[in-house]
mmCIF file of C-alpha atoms in Angstrom:
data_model
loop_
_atom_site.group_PDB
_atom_site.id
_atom_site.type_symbol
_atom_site.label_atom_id
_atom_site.label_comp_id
_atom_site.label_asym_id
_atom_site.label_seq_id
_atom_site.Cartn_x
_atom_site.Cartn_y
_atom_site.Cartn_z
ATOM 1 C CA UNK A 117 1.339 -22.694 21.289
ATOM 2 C CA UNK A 118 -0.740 -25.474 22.626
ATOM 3 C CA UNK A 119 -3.795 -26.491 20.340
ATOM 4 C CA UNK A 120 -6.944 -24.341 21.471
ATOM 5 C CA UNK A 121 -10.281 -26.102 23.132
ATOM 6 C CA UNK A 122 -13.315 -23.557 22.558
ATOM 7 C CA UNK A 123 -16.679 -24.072 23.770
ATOM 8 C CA UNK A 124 -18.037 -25.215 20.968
ATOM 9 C CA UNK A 125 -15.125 -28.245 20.770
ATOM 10 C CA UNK A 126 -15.591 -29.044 24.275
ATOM 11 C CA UNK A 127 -19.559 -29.100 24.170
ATOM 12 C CA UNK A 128 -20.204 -29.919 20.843
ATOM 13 C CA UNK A 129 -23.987 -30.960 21.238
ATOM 14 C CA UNK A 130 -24.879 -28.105 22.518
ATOM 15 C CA UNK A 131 -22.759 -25.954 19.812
ATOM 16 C CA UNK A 132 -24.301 -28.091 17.120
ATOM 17 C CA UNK A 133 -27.480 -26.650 19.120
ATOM 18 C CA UNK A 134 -27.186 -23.544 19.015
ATOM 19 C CA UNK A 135 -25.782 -23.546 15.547
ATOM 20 C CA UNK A 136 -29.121 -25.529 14.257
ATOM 21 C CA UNK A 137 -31.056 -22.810 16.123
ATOM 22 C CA UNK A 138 -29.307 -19.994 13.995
ATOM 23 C CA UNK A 139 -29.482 -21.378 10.608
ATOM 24 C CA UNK A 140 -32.841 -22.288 11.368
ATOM 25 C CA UNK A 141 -33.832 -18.477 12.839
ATOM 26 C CA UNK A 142 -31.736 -17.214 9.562
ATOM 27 C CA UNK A 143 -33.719 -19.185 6.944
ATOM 28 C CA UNK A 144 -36.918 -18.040 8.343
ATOM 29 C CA UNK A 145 -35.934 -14.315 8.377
ATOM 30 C CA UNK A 146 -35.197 -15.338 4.239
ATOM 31 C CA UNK A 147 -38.334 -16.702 4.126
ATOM 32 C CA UNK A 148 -40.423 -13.599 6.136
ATOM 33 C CA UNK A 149 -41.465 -15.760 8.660
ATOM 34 C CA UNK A 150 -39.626 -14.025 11.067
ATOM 35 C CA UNK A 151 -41.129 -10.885 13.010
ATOM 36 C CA UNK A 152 -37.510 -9.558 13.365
ATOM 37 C CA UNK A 153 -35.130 -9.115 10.030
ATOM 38 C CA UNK A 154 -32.344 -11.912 10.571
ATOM 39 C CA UNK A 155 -30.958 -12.681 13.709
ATOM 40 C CA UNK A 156 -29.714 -10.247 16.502
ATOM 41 C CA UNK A 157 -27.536 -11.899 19.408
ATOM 42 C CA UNK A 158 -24.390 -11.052 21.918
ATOM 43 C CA UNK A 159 -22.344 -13.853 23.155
ATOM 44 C CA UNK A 160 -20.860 -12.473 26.222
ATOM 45 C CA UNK A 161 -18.621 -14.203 28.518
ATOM 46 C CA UNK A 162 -20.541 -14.624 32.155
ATOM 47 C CA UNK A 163 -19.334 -12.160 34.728
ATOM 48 C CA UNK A 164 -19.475 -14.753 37.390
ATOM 49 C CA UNK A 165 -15.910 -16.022 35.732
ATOM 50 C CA UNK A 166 -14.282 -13.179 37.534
ATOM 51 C CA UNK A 167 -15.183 -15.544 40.665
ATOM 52 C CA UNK A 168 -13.597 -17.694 39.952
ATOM 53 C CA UNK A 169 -9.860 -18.818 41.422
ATOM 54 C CA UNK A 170 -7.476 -16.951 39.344
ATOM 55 C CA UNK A 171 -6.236 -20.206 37.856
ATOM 56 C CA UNK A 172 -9.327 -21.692 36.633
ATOM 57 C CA UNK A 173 -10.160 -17.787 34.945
ATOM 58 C CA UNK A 174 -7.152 -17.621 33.039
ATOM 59 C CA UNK A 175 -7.007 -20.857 32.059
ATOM 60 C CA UNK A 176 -10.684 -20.408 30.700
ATOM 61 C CA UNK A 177 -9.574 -17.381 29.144
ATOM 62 C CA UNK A 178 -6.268 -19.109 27.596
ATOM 63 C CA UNK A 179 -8.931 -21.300 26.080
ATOM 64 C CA UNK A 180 -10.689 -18.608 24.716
ATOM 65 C CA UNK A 181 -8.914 -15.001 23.661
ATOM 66 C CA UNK A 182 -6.652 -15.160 21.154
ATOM 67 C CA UNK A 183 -3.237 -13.691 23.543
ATOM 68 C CA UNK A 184 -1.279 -13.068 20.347
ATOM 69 C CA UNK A 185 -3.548 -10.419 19.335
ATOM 70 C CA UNK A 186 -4.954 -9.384 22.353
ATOM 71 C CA UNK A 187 -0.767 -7.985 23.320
ATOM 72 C CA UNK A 188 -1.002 -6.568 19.965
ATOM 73 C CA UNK A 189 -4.414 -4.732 20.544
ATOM 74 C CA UNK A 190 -3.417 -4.025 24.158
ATOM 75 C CA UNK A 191 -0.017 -2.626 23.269
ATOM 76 C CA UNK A 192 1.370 0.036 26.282
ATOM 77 C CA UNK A 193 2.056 2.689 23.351
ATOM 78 C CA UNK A 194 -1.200 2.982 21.349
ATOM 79 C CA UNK A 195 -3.365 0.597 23.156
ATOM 80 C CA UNK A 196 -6.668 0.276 20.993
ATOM 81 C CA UNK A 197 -8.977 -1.580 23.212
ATOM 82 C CA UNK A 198 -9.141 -1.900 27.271
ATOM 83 C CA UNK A 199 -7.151 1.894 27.276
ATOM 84 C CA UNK A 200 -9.701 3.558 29.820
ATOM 85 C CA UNK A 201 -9.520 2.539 33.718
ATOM 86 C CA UNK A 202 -12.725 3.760 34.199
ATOM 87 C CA UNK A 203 -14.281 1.272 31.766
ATOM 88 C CA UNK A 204 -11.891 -1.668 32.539
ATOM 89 C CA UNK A 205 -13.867 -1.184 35.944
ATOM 90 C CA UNK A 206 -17.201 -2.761 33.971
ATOM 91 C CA UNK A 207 -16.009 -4.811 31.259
ATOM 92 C CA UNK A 208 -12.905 -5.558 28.924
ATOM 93 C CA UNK A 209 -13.106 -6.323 25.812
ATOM 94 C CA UNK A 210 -11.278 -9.650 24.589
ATOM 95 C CA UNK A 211 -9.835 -10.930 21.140
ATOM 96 C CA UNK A 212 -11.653 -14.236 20.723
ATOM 97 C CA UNK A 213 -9.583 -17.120 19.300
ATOM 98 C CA UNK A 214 -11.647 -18.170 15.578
ATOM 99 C CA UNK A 215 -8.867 -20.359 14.399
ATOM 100 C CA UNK A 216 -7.298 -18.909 11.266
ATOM 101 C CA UNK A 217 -8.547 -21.511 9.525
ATOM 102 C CA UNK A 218 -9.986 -19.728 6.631
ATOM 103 C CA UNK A 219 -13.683 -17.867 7.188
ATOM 104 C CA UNK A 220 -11.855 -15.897 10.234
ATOM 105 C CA UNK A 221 -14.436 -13.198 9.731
ATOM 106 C CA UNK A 222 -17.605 -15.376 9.310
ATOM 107 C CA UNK A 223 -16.023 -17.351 12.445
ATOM 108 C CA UNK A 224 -15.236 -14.074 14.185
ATOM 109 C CA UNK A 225 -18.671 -12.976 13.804
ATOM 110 C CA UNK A 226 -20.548 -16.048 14.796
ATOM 111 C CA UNK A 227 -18.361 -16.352 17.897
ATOM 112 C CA UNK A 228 -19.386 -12.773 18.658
ATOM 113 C CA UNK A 229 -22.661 -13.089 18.283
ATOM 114 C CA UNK A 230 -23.780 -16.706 19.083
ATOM 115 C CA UNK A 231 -20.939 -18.292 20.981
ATOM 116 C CA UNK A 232 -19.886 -20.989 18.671
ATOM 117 C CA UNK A 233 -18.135 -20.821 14.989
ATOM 118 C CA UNK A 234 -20.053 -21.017 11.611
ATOM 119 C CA UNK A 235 -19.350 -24.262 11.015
ATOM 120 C CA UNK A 236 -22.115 -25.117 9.124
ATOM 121 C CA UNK A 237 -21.351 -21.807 7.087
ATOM 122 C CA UNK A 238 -25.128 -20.139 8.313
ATOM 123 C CA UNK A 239 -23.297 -16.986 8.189
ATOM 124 C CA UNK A 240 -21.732 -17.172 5.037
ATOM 125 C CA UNK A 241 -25.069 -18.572 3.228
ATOM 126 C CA UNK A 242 -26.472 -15.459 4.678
ATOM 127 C CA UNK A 243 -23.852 -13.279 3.244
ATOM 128 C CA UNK A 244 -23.838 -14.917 0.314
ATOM 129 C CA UNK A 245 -27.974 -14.174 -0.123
ATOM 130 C CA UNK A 246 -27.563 -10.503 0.832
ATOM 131 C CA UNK A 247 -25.528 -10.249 -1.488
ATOM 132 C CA UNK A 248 -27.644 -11.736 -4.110
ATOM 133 C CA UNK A 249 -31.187 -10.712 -2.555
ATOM 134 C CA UNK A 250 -30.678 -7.261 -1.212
ATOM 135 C CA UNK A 251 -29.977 -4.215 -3.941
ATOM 136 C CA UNK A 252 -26.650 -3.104 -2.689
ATOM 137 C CA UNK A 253 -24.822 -3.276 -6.048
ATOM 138 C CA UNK A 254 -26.279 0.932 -6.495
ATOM 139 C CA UNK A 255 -24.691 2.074 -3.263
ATOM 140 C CA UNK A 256 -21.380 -0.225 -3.670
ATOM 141 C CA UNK A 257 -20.713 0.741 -7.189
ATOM 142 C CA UNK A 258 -21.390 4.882 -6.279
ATOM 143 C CA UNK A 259 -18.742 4.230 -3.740
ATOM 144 C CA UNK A 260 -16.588 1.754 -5.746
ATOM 145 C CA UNK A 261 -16.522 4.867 -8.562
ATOM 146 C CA UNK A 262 -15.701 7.591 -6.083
ATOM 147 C CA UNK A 263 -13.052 5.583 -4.617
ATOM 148 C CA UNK A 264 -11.663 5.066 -8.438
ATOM 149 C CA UNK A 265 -12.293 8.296 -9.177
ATOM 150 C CA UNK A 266 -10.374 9.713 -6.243
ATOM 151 C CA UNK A 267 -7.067 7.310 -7.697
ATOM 152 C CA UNK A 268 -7.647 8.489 -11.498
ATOM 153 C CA UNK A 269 -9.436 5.433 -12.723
ATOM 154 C CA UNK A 270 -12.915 5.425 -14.246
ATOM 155 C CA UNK A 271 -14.683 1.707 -15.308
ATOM 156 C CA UNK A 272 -17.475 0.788 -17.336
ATOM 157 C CA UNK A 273 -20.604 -0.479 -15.970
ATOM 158 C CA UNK A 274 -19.972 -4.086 -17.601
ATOM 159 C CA UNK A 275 -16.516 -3.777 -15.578
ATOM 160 C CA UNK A 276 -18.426 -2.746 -12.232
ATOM 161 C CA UNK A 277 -21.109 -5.788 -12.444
ATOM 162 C CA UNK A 278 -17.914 -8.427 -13.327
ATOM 163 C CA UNK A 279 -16.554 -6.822 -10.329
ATOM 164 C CA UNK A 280 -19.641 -7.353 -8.334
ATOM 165 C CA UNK A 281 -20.133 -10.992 -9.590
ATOM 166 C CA UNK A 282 -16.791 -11.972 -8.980
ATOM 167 C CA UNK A 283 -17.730 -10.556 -4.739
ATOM 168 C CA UNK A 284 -20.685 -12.317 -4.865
ATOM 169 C CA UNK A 285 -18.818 -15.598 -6.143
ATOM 170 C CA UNK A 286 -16.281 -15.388 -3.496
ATOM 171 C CA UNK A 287 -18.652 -14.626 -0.816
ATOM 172 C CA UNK A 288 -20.258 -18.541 -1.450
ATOM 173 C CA UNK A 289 -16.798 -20.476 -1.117
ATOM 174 C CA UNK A 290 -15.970 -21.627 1.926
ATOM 175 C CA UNK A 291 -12.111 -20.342 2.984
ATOM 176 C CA UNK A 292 -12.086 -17.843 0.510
ATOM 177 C CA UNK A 293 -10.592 -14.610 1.433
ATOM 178 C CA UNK A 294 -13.455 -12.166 2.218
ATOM 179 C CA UNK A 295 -13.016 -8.401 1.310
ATOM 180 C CA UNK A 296 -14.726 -4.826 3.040
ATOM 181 C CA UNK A 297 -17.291 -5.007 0.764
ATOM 182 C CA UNK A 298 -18.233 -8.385 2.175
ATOM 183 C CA UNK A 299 -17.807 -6.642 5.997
ATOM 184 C CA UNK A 300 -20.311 -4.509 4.537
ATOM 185 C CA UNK A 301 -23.067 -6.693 3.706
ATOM 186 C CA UNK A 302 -22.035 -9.150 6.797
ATOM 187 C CA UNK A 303 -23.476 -6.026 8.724
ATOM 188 C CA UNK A 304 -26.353 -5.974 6.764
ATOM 189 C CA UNK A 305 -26.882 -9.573 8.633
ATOM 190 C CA UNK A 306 -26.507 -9.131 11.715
ATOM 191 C CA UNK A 307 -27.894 -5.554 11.709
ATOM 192 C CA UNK A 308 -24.520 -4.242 13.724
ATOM 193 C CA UNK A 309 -21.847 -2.298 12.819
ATOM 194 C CA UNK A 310 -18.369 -4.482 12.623
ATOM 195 C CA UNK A 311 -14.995 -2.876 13.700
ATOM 196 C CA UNK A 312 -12.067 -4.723 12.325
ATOM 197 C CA UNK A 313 -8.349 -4.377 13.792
ATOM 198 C CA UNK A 314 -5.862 -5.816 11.513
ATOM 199 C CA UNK A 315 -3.382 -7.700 13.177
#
């Protein structure tokens, strides 16, 4: 398909903007000079684009959604989102285009929540001090164990904290394949629950 234009290609001083704006808002919820604990935002498309002609909305949309996925998601079968008429009447939910250059989930995120990609990897530097900052090594090694325990393996707690390291190495490289446990503290971030569809 043709190469993508997002928002934040097509306006990039005001991405760069808004991007400055979140690292900035992130670093001072690090720091506890923020009243609220890291940032909470919803990018959401404007509802006037459903005012638009029909062929300047899709074309904005084309832009936008990734249509690949969004025919996989929407599939007739066993559609998984936009399935109820009643709610397609409000809203639909759209697969936004991040790319697939690497970071897809940081990317995902940051276009879900700010508008623009984490190109200047706020998001993973985040993840990367939750990681290192917040105690969640307890609750992901209880759960790490029962999941091991449930497929007849049992590790030592030198094993577990390799483990851990190695998740807390990979969450600070840029394009390096994230994992659930990284989902997991990426919540922790943005204070939201993330649903992932593989497709």
């Amino acid at each position: 398909g043709a190469l993508k234009r997002l928002p934040s290609h097509a306006f990039p001083t005001e991405a760069s903007a808004i991007s400055k704006q979140v690292a900035l808002c992130m670093e001072d919820a690090f720091s506890g000079a923020a009243d609220l604990p890291f940032l909470q935002t919803t990018f959401a498309l404007p509802h006037e684009i459903q005012a638009f002609p029909d062929p300047l909305r899709r074309q904005i949309l084309a832009e936008i959604v990734d249509v690949d996925a969004r025919g996989t998601l929407e599939e007739e079968r066993e559609p998984v989102i936009n399935w109820s008429p009643s709610l397609l009447l409000h809203s639909r939910l759209h697969p936004l285009y991040n790319g697939g250059m690497g970071d897809c989930l940081l990317h995902s995120a940051a276009l879900a929540t700010n508008g623009v990609e984490d190109g200047d990897l706020s998001l993973r530097n985040a993840l990367t001090r939750v990681l290192r900052t917040i105690n969640l090594y307890p609750r992901w090694r209880e759960a790490r164990a029962r999941e091991a325990a449930m497929n007849g393996y049992r590790a030592d707690d030198w094993q577990w904290r390799r483990e851990w390291a190695e998740l807390g190495r990979a969450a600070q490289m840029p394009r390096s394949s994230l994992e659930q446990t990284h989902v997991w503290a990426l919540t922790h971030v943005l204070r939201r629950p993330i649903i992932m569809y593989g497709v």
